[in-house]
């Protein structure tokens, strides 16, 4: 994991790379995003059928997770330490109140809302130190003080129990890329009073399978099937966890 992860996105060049390369049309991340969009929209529709929630997207970046839920939430708030990321979120048409927060220090205070809330955290936990993970889930606990306050949705885009891990084993002893296990995520939830409701894999194949046209076709078919088979979440490369307060 990187201690300087927050600083990476203080650069306009890195923000542009994130949007133009990582999420380029046809990329691995874009296919994962498409599957996640269908799932989270269905999750919100079936969970908050009495009253739409207010979304709090922590480490919102360019506002991707907020845009996933346009039209299904009463309001949205995005929180991020990078002014460059927030500017890109605005440029992309993200319909939310955006808050620039400190990368460390005192816990940011969630915007006050009336009614249910949905806290989302995408592409954050994997690459940050443990204290940053704790700070993020503590924010969620502040926004969701009780079991009936709403839901927390967290992404792990580098699950240790996946095919992606085989690449790490080939370079044993080298800090090649970050990994995060289910046990680490669930222990994080436990420390802050959350319990797992459900989890889902949005890719079983690693990103490398999407780099060639013929393997991309096979990987898309496999990963599309994996989304519809909930038991595969433990072996997913990209996993979403849905939790609520105990």
Coordinates of N, CA and C in Angstrom, one line a residue:
X1 N 0.8 -1.2 0.0 CA 0.0 0.0 0.0 C 0.9 1.2 0.0
X2 N 0.3 2.4 -0.4 CA 1.1 3.6 -0.6 C 0.7 4.6 0.5
X3 N 1.7 5.1 1.1 CA 1.5 6.2 2.1 C 1.1 7.5 1.5
X4 N 1.5 7.6 0.2 CA 1.3 8.9 -0.5 C 0.1 8.9 -1.5
X5 N -0.8 7.9 -1.3 CA -1.9 7.7 -2.2 C -2.7 9.0 -2.4
X6 N -3.0 9.7 -1.4 CA -3.8 11.0 -1.5 C -3.1 12.0 -2.4
X7 N -1.7 12.0 -2.3 CA -1.0 13.0 -3.0 C -1.0 12.8 -4.5
X8 N -1.1 11.5 -4.9 CA -1.1 11.2 -6.3 C -2.1 12.0 -7.1
X9 N -3.3 12.2 -6.6 CA -4.3 12.8 -7.3 C -4.4 14.3 -7.0
X10 N -3.3 14.9 -6.5 CA -3.2 16.3 -6.5 C -2.7 16.9 -7.8
X11 N -2.3 15.9 -8.7 CA -1.7 16.3 -10.0 C -2.8 16.2 -11.1
X12 N -3.0 17.2 -11.9 CA -4.0 17.2 -13.0 C -3.6 16.1 -14.0
X13 N -2.4 15.9 -14.2 CA -1.9 14.8 -15.2 C -2.4 13.5 -14.7
X14 N -2.3 13.2 -13.4 CA -2.7 11.9 -12.9 C -4.2 11.7 -12.9
X15 N -4.9 12.8 -12.6 CA -6.4 12.8 -12.7 C -6.8 12.5 -14.1
X16 N -6.2 13.2 -15.1 CA -6.6 12.9 -16.5 C -6.3 11.5 -16.9
X17 N -5.1 10.9 -16.4 CA -4.8 9.5 -16.7 C -5.9 8.6 -16.1
X18 N -6.3 8.9 -14.9 CA -7.3 8.1 -14.3 C -8.6 8.0 -15.1
X19 N -9.0 9.2 -15.6 CA -10.3 9.2 -16.4 C -10.1 8.8 -17.8
X20 N -9.0 9.1 -18.4 CA -8.8 8.8 -19.9 C -8.2 7.5 -20.2
X21 N -7.4 6.9 -19.2 CA -6.7 5.6 -19.4 C -7.4 4.5 -18.6
X22 N -7.4 4.7 -17.3 CA -8.0 3.6 -16.4 C -9.5 3.4 -16.9
X23 N -10.2 4.5 -17.1 CA -11.6 4.3 -17.5 C -11.9 4.6 -19.0
X24 N -10.9 4.3 -19.8 CA -11.1 4.4 -21.2 C -12.2 3.4 -21.7
X25 N -12.9 3.8 -22.8 CA -13.9 2.9 -23.3 C -13.3 1.5 -23.6
X26 N -14.0 0.5 -23.2 CA -13.5 -0.9 -23.4 C -12.5 -1.4 -22.4
X27 N -12.1 -0.6 -21.4 CA -11.1 -1.0 -20.5 C -11.7 -2.0 -19.4
X28 N -10.9 -2.7 -18.7 CA -11.3 -3.5 -17.6 C -12.1 -2.8 -16.6
X29 N -11.6 -1.6 -16.2 CA -12.3 -0.8 -15.2 C -13.7 -0.4 -15.7
X30 N -13.8 0.0 -16.9 CA -15.1 0.4 -17.5 C -16.1 -0.7 -17.5
X31 N -15.7 -1.9 -17.9 CA -16.6 -3.1 -17.8 C -17.0 -3.4 -16.4
X32 N -16.1 -3.3 -15.5 CA -16.5 -3.5 -14.0 C -17.5 -2.4 -13.6
X33 N -17.2 -1.2 -14.0 CA -18.1 -0.1 -13.6 C -19.5 -0.3 -14.2
X34 N -19.7 -0.8 -15.4 CA -21.0 -1.1 -16.0 C -21.7 -2.1 -15.2
X35 N -21.1 -3.2 -14.7 CA -21.7 -4.2 -13.9 C -22.1 -3.7 -12.6
X36 N -21.2 -2.9 -12.0 CA -21.5 -2.3 -10.7 C -22.7 -1.4 -10.7
X37 N -22.8 -0.6 -11.8 CA -23.9 0.3 -12.0 C -25.3 -0.4 -11.9
X38 N -25.4 -1.5 -12.6 CA -26.6 -2.3 -12.6 C -26.9 -2.8 -11.2
X39 N -25.9 -3.3 -10.5 CA -26.1 -3.8 -9.1 C -26.5 -2.8 -8.1
X40 N -25.8 -1.7 -8.1 CA -26.0 -0.7 -7.0 C -27.4 0.0 -7.3
X41 N -27.7 0.2 -8.5 CA -29.0 0.8 -8.8 C -30.2 -0.1 -8.4
X42 N -30.0 -1.4 -8.6 CA -31.0 -2.4 -8.1 C -31.0 -2.4 -6.6
X43 N -29.8 -2.4 -6.0 CA -29.7 -2.4 -4.5 C -30.5 -1.3 -3.9
X44 N -30.3 -0.1 -4.4 CA -31.0 1.1 -3.9 C -32.5 1.0 -4.1
X45 N -32.9 0.6 -5.3 CA -34.3 0.5 -5.7 C -35.0 -0.5 -4.7
X46 N -34.4 -1.6 -4.4 CA -35.1 -2.6 -3.6 C -35.0 -2.4 -2.1
X47 N -34.0 -1.6 -1.7 CA -33.7 -1.4 -0.3 C -34.5 -0.2 0.2
X48 N -34.4 0.9 -0.6 CA -35.0 2.2 -0.2 C -36.3 2.5 -1.0
X49 N -37.2 1.5 -0.9 CA -38.4 1.7 -1.7 C -39.4 2.7 -1.1
X50 N -39.3 2.9 0.2 CA -40.2 3.9 0.9 C -39.8 5.3 0.7
X51 N -38.4 5.6 0.8 CA -37.9 6.9 0.7 C -36.5 6.8 0.1
X52 N -36.2 7.6 -0.9 CA -34.9 7.6 -1.5 C -33.8 8.1 -0.5
X53 N -32.6 7.5 -0.5 CA -31.6 7.9 0.4 C -30.8 9.1 0.0
X54 N -30.0 9.6 0.9 CA -29.0 10.6 0.5 C -27.7 9.9 0.5
X55 N -27.0 10.1 -0.6 CA -25.7 9.4 -0.8 C -24.6 10.2 -0.2
X56 N -23.7 9.6 0.5 CA -22.4 10.2 0.9 C -21.3 9.4 0.3
X57 N -20.6 9.9 -0.7 CA -19.5 9.2 -1.4 C -18.2 9.6 -0.8
X58 N -17.5 8.8 0.0 CA -16.3 9.1 0.6 C -15.1 8.8 -0.3
X59 N -14.2 9.8 -0.5 CA -13.1 9.6 -1.5 C -13.8 9.6 -2.9
X60 N -14.6 10.5 -3.2 CA -15.5 10.5 -4.4 C -14.7 10.7 -5.6
X61 N -13.5 11.2 -5.6 CA -12.7 11.4 -6.8 C -13.5 12.1 -7.9
X62 N -13.6 11.6 -9.1 CA -14.2 12.2 -10.2 C -15.7 12.1 -10.2
X63 N -16.3 11.5 -9.1 CA -17.7 11.5 -9.0 C -18.4 10.3 -9.6
X64 N -17.6 9.3 -10.0 CA -18.1 8.1 -10.7 C -19.2 7.4 -10.0
X65 N -19.0 7.1 -8.7 CA -20.0 6.4 -7.9 C -21.2 7.2 -7.7
X66 N -21.1 8.5 -7.7 CA -22.3 9.4 -7.6 C -23.1 9.3 -8.8
X67 N -22.4 9.3 -10.0 CA -23.1 9.3 -11.2 C -23.8 7.9 -11.5
X68 N -23.3 6.9 -10.8 CA -23.9 5.6 -10.9 C -25.4 5.6 -10.5
X69 N -25.6 6.6 -9.5 CA -26.9 6.6 -8.8 C -27.7 7.8 -9.2
X70 N -27.3 8.6 -10.2 CA -28.1 9.7 -10.6 C -29.6 9.3 -10.8
X71 N -30.5 10.1 -10.2 CA -31.9 9.8 -10.3 C -32.5 8.9 -9.3
X72 N -31.7 8.2 -8.5 CA -32.2 7.3 -7.5 C -32.0 7.7 -6.1
X73 N -31.3 8.9 -5.9 CA -31.1 9.4 -4.5 C -31.7 10.8 -4.4
X74 N -32.0 11.2 -3.2 CA -32.6 12.5 -3.0 C -31.6 13.6 -3.2
X75 N -30.4 13.3 -2.7 CA -29.3 14.2 -2.8 C -28.0 13.5 -2.7
X76 N -26.9 14.1 -3.1 CA -25.6 13.4 -3.0 C -24.6 14.4 -2.5
X77 N -23.7 13.9 -1.7 CA -22.5 14.6 -1.2 C -21.2 13.8 -1.5
X78 N -20.3 14.5 -2.1 CA -19.0 13.8 -2.3 C -17.9 14.5 -1.5
X79 N -17.0 13.7 -1.0 CA -15.9 14.1 -0.1 C -14.6 13.6 -0.6
X80 N -13.7 14.5 -0.8 CA -12.4 14.1 -1.3 C -11.3 15.2 -1.0
X81 N -10.0 14.8 -0.7 CA -9.0 15.7 -0.4 C -8.4 16.4 -1.7
X82 N -8.7 15.9 -2.9 CA -8.1 16.5 -4.1 C -9.0 17.5 -4.8
X83 N -8.5 18.7 -4.8 CA -9.3 19.8 -5.5 C -9.3 19.4 -7.0
X84 N -8.3 18.8 -7.6 CA -8.3 18.4 -9.0 C -9.3 17.4 -9.3
X85 N -9.5 16.4 -8.4 CA -10.5 15.4 -8.6 C -11.9 16.0 -8.5
X86 N -12.1 16.9 -7.6 CA -13.4 17.5 -7.4 C -13.7 18.4 -8.7
X87 N -12.7 19.0 -9.2 CA -12.9 19.8 -10.4 C -13.3 18.9 -11.6
X88 N -12.7 17.8 -11.7 CA -13.0 16.8 -12.7 C -14.5 16.3 -12.5
X89 N -14.8 16.1 -11.3 CA -16.2 15.6 -11.0 C -17.2 16.6 -11.5
X90 N -17.0 17.9 -11.2 CA -17.9 19.0 -11.7 C -17.9 19.0 -13.2
X91 N -16.8 18.9 -13.8 CA -16.7 18.9 -15.3 C -17.5 17.8 -15.9
X92 N -17.5 16.6 -15.2 CA -18.2 15.4 -15.7 C -19.7 15.5 -15.5
X93 N -20.2 16.5 -14.9 CA -21.6 16.7 -14.7 C -22.1 15.9 -13.4
X94 N -21.3 15.8 -12.4 CA -21.7 15.1 -11.2 C -22.7 15.9 -10.4
X95 N -23.9 15.4 -10.2 CA -24.9 16.2 -9.5 C -24.8 15.9 -8.0
X96 N -24.0 16.7 -7.3 CA -23.8 16.5 -5.9 C -23.2 17.8 -5.3
X97 N -23.3 17.9 -4.0 CA -22.5 18.9 -3.2 C -21.2 18.3 -2.9
X98 N -20.1 19.0 -3.4 CA -18.8 18.4 -3.2 C -18.0 19.1 -2.1
X99 N -17.4 18.3 -1.3 CA -16.7 18.8 -0.1 C -15.2 18.5 -0.2
X100 N -14.3 19.5 -0.2 CA -12.9 19.1 -0.1 C -12.5 18.9 1.4
X101 N -12.0 17.8 1.7 CA -11.6 17.4 3.1 C -10.1 17.2 3.2
X102 N -9.7 17.2 4.4 CA -8.3 16.9 4.7 C -8.0 15.4 4.5
X103 N -6.8 15.1 4.1 CA -6.5 13.7 3.9 C -6.2 12.9 5.2
X104 N -6.0 13.6 6.2 CA -5.8 13.0 7.5 C -6.2 14.0 8.6
X105 N -6.1 13.6 9.9 CA -6.5 14.4 11.0 C -7.9 14.2 11.4
X106 N -8.6 15.2 11.9 CA -9.9 15.1 12.4 C -10.8 14.4 11.4
X107 N -11.8 13.6 11.9 CA -12.7 12.9 11.1 C -13.6 14.0 10.4
X108 N -13.8 13.9 9.1 CA -14.8 14.8 8.4 C -16.2 14.5 8.9
X109 N -16.9 15.6 9.0 CA -18.3 15.4 9.5 C -19.3 15.3 8.3
X110 N -20.0 14.2 8.3 CA -21.0 14.0 7.2 C -22.0 15.1 7.2
X111 N -22.4 15.5 6.0 CA -23.5 16.5 5.9 C -24.7 16.0 6.6
X112 N -25.4 16.9 7.3 CA -26.6 16.5 8.0 C -27.8 16.3 7.0
X113 N -28.4 15.2 7.2 CA -29.5 14.8 6.3 C -30.7 14.3 7.1
X114 N -31.9 14.4 6.6 CA -33.0 13.8 7.2 C -33.4 12.5 6.5
X115 N -33.5 11.4 7.1 CA -33.9 10.2 6.5 C -32.8 9.3 6.2
X116 N -33.0 8.2 5.4 CA -32.0 7.2 5.2 C -30.8 7.7 4.4
X117 N -29.7 7.0 4.6 CA -28.4 7.4 3.9 C -27.8 6.2 3.3
X118 N -27.0 6.4 2.3 CA -26.2 5.4 1.6 C -24.8 5.9 1.6
X119 N -23.9 5.2 2.2 CA -22.4 5.6 2.1 C -21.7 4.7 1.2
X120 N -21.0 5.3 0.2 CA -20.3 4.5 -0.8 C -18.8 4.9 -0.7
X121 N -18.0 3.8 -0.9 CA -16.5 4.0 -1.0 C -16.0 3.1 -2.1
X122 N -15.6 3.7 -3.2 CA -15.1 2.9 -4.3 C -13.6 3.2 -4.5
X123 N -12.8 2.2 -4.8 CA -11.4 2.3 -5.1 C -10.6 3.1 -4.1
X124 N -10.9 2.9 -2.8 CA -10.2 3.6 -1.8 C -9.4 2.6 -0.9
X125 N -10.0 1.7 -0.3 CA -9.4 0.9 0.7 C -8.1 0.1 0.3
X126 N -8.1 -0.3 -0.9 CA -7.0 -1.2 -1.3 C -5.6 -0.5 -1.2
X127 N -5.5 0.7 -1.6 CA -4.1 1.3 -1.7 C -3.8 2.3 -0.6
X128 N -4.5 2.3 0.5 CA -4.2 3.3 1.5 C -3.8 2.5 2.8
X129 N -3.1 3.2 3.7 CA -2.7 2.6 5.0 C -3.9 2.2 5.9
X130 N -3.6 1.4 6.8 CA -4.7 0.9 7.7 C -5.4 2.1 8.4
X131 N -4.6 3.1 8.8 CA -5.3 4.2 9.5 C -6.2 5.0 8.7
X132 N -5.9 5.0 7.4 CA -6.8 5.7 6.4 C -8.1 4.9 6.2
X133 N -8.0 3.6 6.2 CA -9.1 2.7 6.1 C -10.0 2.9 7.3
X134 N -9.4 2.9 8.5 CA -10.2 3.1 9.7 C -10.9 4.5 9.7
X135 N -10.2 5.5 9.2 CA -10.8 6.8 9.2 C -12.0 6.8 8.3
X136 N -11.9 6.1 7.1 CA -13.0 6.1 6.2 C -14.2 5.4 6.7
X137 N -14.0 4.2 7.4 CA -15.2 3.5 7.9 C -15.7 4.2 9.2
X138 N -14.9 4.9 9.9 CA -15.4 5.7 11.0 C -16.3 6.8 10.5
X139 N -16.0 7.4 9.3 CA -16.9 8.4 8.7 C -18.2 7.7 8.4
X140 N -18.2 6.5 7.8 CA -19.4 5.8 7.5 C -20.2 5.5 8.8
X141 N -19.6 5.2 9.9 CA -20.3 5.0 11.1 C -20.9 6.2 11.6
X142 N -20.3 7.4 11.4 CA -20.9 8.7 11.8 C -22.1 9.0 11.0
X143 N -22.1 8.6 9.7 CA -23.2 8.9 8.8 C -24.3 7.8 9.0
X144 N -24.0 6.7 9.5 CA -25.0 5.6 9.7 C -24.9 5.1 11.2
X145 N -25.5 5.9 12.1 CA -25.4 5.6 13.5 C -26.1 4.4 14.0
X146 N -27.1 4.0 13.2 CA -28.0 2.8 13.7 C -28.2 1.9 12.5
X147 N -28.7 0.7 12.9 CA -28.9 -0.3 11.8 C -30.0 0.1 10.8
X148 N -30.9 0.9 11.2 CA -31.9 1.3 10.2 C -31.6 2.7 9.6
X149 N -30.4 3.1 9.7 CA -30.0 4.4 9.2 C -29.7 4.3 7.7
X150 N -29.4 3.1 7.2 CA -29.1 3.0 5.8 C -28.0 1.9 5.5
X151 N -27.3 2.0 4.4 CA -26.3 1.0 4.0 C -25.0 1.6 3.7
X152 N -24.0 0.8 3.8 CA -22.6 1.1 3.4 C -22.2 0.1 2.3
X153 N -21.7 0.7 1.2 CA -21.2 -0.1 0.1 C -19.7 0.2 -0.2
X154 N -18.9 -0.8 -0.1 CA -17.4 -0.7 -0.1 C -16.9 -1.6 -1.2
X155 N -15.9 -1.0 -2.0 CA -15.3 -1.8 -3.1 C -13.9 -2.2 -2.6
X156 N -13.6 -3.5 -3.0 CA -12.2 -4.0 -2.9 C -11.8 -4.4 -4.3
X157 N -11.0 -3.6 -4.9 CA -10.6 -3.9 -6.3 C -9.3 -4.6 -6.4
X158 N -8.9 -5.3 -5.3 CA -7.7 -6.1 -5.4 C -7.8 -7.3 -4.4
X159 N -8.8 -8.1 -4.5 CA -9.0 -9.1 -3.5 C -7.9 -10.1 -3.5
X160 N -7.3 -10.4 -2.4 CA -6.2 -11.3 -2.2 C -6.6 -12.8 -2.6
X161 N -7.8 -13.2 -2.4 CA -8.2 -14.5 -2.7 C -8.8 -14.6 -4.2
X162 N -8.0 -14.2 -5.1 CA -8.5 -14.2 -6.5 C -7.4 -14.6 -7.5
X163 N -7.7 -14.7 -8.8 CA -6.7 -15.0 -9.8 C -5.6 -14.0 -9.8
X164 N -6.0 -12.7 -9.5 CA -5.0 -11.7 -9.5 C -3.8 -12.0 -8.6
X165 N -4.1 -12.7 -7.5 CA -3.0 -13.1 -6.6 C -1.9 -13.9 -7.2
X166 N -2.3 -14.7 -8.2 CA -1.3 -15.6 -8.9 C -0.2 -14.8 -9.5
X167 N -0.5 -13.6 -10.0 CA 0.5 -12.7 -10.5 C 1.5 -12.2 -9.5
X168 N 0.9 -11.9 -8.3 CA 1.8 -11.5 -7.2 C 2.7 -12.6 -6.7
X169 N 2.3 -13.8 -6.8 CA 3.1 -14.9 -6.3 C 4.3 -15.1 -7.3
X170 N 4.1 -14.8 -8.6 CA 5.3 -14.9 -9.5 C 6.4 -13.9 -9.2
X171 N 6.1 -12.9 -8.4 CA 7.1 -11.9 -8.1 C 7.2 -11.8 -6.5
X172 N 7.2 -13.0 -5.9 CA 7.3 -13.0 -4.5 C 8.4 -12.2 -3.9
X173 N 8.1 -11.5 -2.8 CA 9.1 -10.7 -2.2 C 9.1 -9.3 -2.7
X174 N 8.4 -9.0 -3.8 CA 8.4 -7.6 -4.3 C 7.1 -6.9 -4.1
X175 N 7.1 -5.7 -3.8 CA 5.9 -4.9 -3.5 C 5.3 -4.5 -4.9
X176 N 4.7 -5.4 -5.6 CA 4.3 -5.1 -7.0 C 3.0 -4.4 -7.1
X177 N 2.0 -4.9 -6.3 CA 0.7 -4.2 -6.2 C 0.1 -4.6 -4.9
X178 N -0.9 -3.8 -4.5 CA -1.5 -4.0 -3.2 C -2.6 -5.1 -3.3
X179 N -2.8 -5.8 -2.2 CA -3.9 -6.8 -2.1 C -4.6 -6.5 -0.8
X180 N -5.9 -6.9 -0.8 CA -6.7 -6.7 0.5 C -7.6 -7.9 0.6
X181 N -7.5 -8.6 1.7 CA -8.3 -9.8 1.9 C -9.7 -9.5 2.4
X182 N -10.6 -10.5 2.3 CA -11.9 -10.4 2.8 C -11.8 -10.3 4.4
X183 N -10.9 -11.0 5.0 CA -10.8 -11.0 6.4 C -10.4 -9.6 6.9
X184 N -9.6 -8.9 6.1 CA -9.2 -7.5 6.5 C -10.4 -6.6 6.4
X185 N -11.2 -6.7 5.4 CA -12.4 -5.9 5.2 C -13.4 -6.2 6.3
X186 N -13.6 -7.4 6.6 CA -14.6 -7.8 7.6 C -14.2 -7.4 9.0
X187 N -12.8 -7.5 9.3 CA -12.3 -7.0 10.5 C -12.5 -5.5 10.7
X188 N -12.3 -4.8 9.6 CA -12.5 -3.3 9.6 C -14.0 -3.0 9.9
X189 N -14.9 -3.7 9.3 CA -16.3 -3.6 9.6 C -16.6 -3.8 11.1
X190 N -16.0 -4.9 11.6 CA -16.3 -5.3 13.0 C -15.8 -4.2 13.9
X191 N -14.6 -3.6 13.7 CA -14.1 -2.6 14.6 C -15.0 -1.4 14.7
X192 N -15.8 -1.1 13.6 CA -16.6 0.1 13.6 C -18.1 -0.2 13.7
X193 N -18.4 -1.5 14.1 CA -19.8 -1.8 14.4 C -20.7 -2.1 13.2
X194 N -20.1 -2.6 12.1 CA -20.8 -3.0 10.9 C -20.9 -4.5 10.7
X195 N -21.9 -5.0 10.1 CA -22.0 -6.4 9.7 C -22.3 -6.5 8.2
X196 N -21.8 -7.6 7.7 CA -21.9 -7.8 6.2 C -23.4 -8.2 5.9
X197 N -24.0 -7.6 4.9 CA -25.3 -8.0 4.5 C -25.2 -8.9 3.2
X198 N -24.4 -8.5 2.3 CA -24.1 -9.3 1.1 C -22.9 -8.8 0.4
X199 N -22.3 -9.7 -0.5 CA -21.2 -9.3 -1.3 C -21.3 -9.9 -2.7
X200 N -20.7 -9.2 -3.6 CA -20.8 -9.7 -5.0 C -19.5 -9.4 -5.8
X201 N -19.1 -10.4 -6.6 CA -17.9 -10.2 -7.5 C -18.3 -9.5 -8.8
X202 N -17.6 -8.6 -9.2 CA -17.9 -7.9 -10.5 C -16.8 -8.2 -11.5
X203 N -15.8 -8.9 -11.1 CA -14.8 -9.5 -12.0 C -14.2 -10.7 -11.3
X204 N -14.1 -11.8 -12.0 CA -13.3 -12.9 -11.5 C -11.9 -12.9 -12.3
X205 N -12.0 -12.6 -13.5 CA -10.7 -12.5 -14.3 C -10.0 -11.2 -14.0
X206 N -8.6 -11.3 -14.0 CA -7.8 -10.1 -13.7 C -7.8 -9.2 -14.9
X207 N -7.3 -8.0 -14.6 CA -7.3 -6.9 -15.6 C -6.5 -7.3 -16.9
X208 N -5.5 -8.2 -16.7 CA -4.7 -8.6 -17.9 C -5.5 -9.3 -18.9
X209 N -6.6 -10.0 -18.5 CA -7.4 -10.7 -19.4 C -8.2 -9.8 -20.4
X210 N -8.2 -8.5 -20.1 CA -8.9 -7.6 -20.9 C -8.0 -6.8 -21.9
X211 N -6.7 -7.2 -21.9 CA -5.8 -6.4 -22.8 C -5.7 -6.9 -24.2
X212 N -6.2 -8.0 -24.5 CA -6.3 -8.5 -25.9 C -7.7 -8.8 -26.3
X213 N -8.0 -8.6 -27.6 CA -9.4 -8.6 -28.0 C -10.0 -10.0 -27.8
X214 N -9.3 -11.1 -28.1 CA -9.9 -12.4 -27.9 C -10.0 -12.8 -26.5
X215 N -9.1 -12.5 -25.6 CA -9.2 -12.9 -24.2 C -10.3 -12.0 -23.5
X216 N -10.4 -10.7 -24.0 CA -11.4 -9.8 -23.5 C -12.8 -10.4 -23.7
X217 N -13.0 -10.9 -24.8 CA -14.4 -11.5 -25.1 C -14.7 -12.6 -24.1
X218 N -13.7 -13.5 -23.9 CA -13.9 -14.6 -23.0 C -14.1 -14.1 -21.5
X219 N -13.2 -13.1 -21.1 CA -13.3 -12.6 -19.8 C -14.6 -11.9 -19.5
X220 N -15.1 -11.2 -20.5 CA -16.4 -10.5 -20.3 C -17.5 -11.5 -20.1
X221 N -17.5 -12.6 -20.8 CA -18.5 -13.6 -20.6 C -18.5 -14.2 -19.2
X222 N -17.2 -14.6 -18.8 CA -17.1 -15.2 -17.5 C -17.5 -14.2 -16.4
X223 N -17.0 -13.0 -16.5 CA -17.3 -12.0 -15.4 C -18.8 -11.6 -15.4
X224 N -19.4 -11.6 -16.6 CA -20.8 -11.3 -16.6 C -21.6 -12.4 -15.9
X225 N -21.2 -13.6 -16.0 CA -21.8 -14.7 -15.4 C -21.6 -14.7 -13.9
X226 N -20.4 -14.3 -13.5 CA -20.0 -14.2 -12.0 C -20.9 -13.3 -11.2
X227 N -21.3 -12.2 -11.8 CA -22.2 -11.2 -11.2 C -23.5 -11.9 -10.8
X228 N -24.0 -12.8 -11.6 CA -25.2 -13.5 -11.3 C -25.1 -14.7 -10.4
X229 N -23.9 -15.0 -10.0 CA -23.7 -16.1 -9.1 C -23.0 -15.6 -7.8
X230 N -23.9 -15.2 -6.8 CA -23.4 -14.6 -5.6 C -22.3 -15.3 -4.8
X231 N -22.3 -16.7 -4.9 CA -21.3 -17.4 -4.1 C -19.9 -17.2 -4.6
X232 N -19.7 -16.7 -5.8 CA -18.4 -16.5 -6.3 C -17.7 -15.2 -5.8
X233 N -18.3 -14.5 -4.9 CA -17.7 -13.2 -4.4 C -16.4 -13.5 -3.7
X234 N -16.2 -14.6 -3.1 CA -15.0 -14.9 -2.3 C -13.8 -15.0 -3.2
X235 N -14.0 -15.3 -4.5 CA -12.9 -15.4 -5.4 C -12.8 -14.3 -6.5
X236 N -13.7 -13.3 -6.3 CA -13.7 -12.2 -7.2 C -12.4 -11.3 -7.2
X237 N -12.0 -10.8 -8.3 CA -10.9 -9.9 -8.3 C -11.4 -8.5 -7.8
X238 N -12.6 -8.1 -8.2 CA -13.2 -6.9 -7.8 C -14.5 -7.3 -7.0
X239 N -14.6 -6.8 -5.8 CA -15.7 -7.2 -4.9 C -16.4 -6.0 -4.3
X240 N -17.7 -6.0 -4.3 CA -18.5 -5.0 -3.5 C -19.0 -5.7 -2.3
X241 N -18.9 -5.0 -1.1 CA -19.4 -5.5 0.1 C -20.6 -4.5 0.6
X242 N -21.7 -5.0 0.9 CA -22.8 -4.2 1.4 C -22.9 -4.5 2.9
X243 N -22.9 -3.5 3.7 CA -23.0 -3.7 5.2 C -23.9 -2.7 5.8
X244 N -24.3 -3.0 7.1 CA -25.1 -2.1 7.9 C -24.6 -2.2 9.3
X245 N -25.0 -1.1 10.1 CA -24.6 -1.1 11.5 C -25.3 -2.2 12.2
X246 N -24.6 -2.8 13.2 CA -25.2 -3.9 14.0 C -26.3 -3.2 15.0

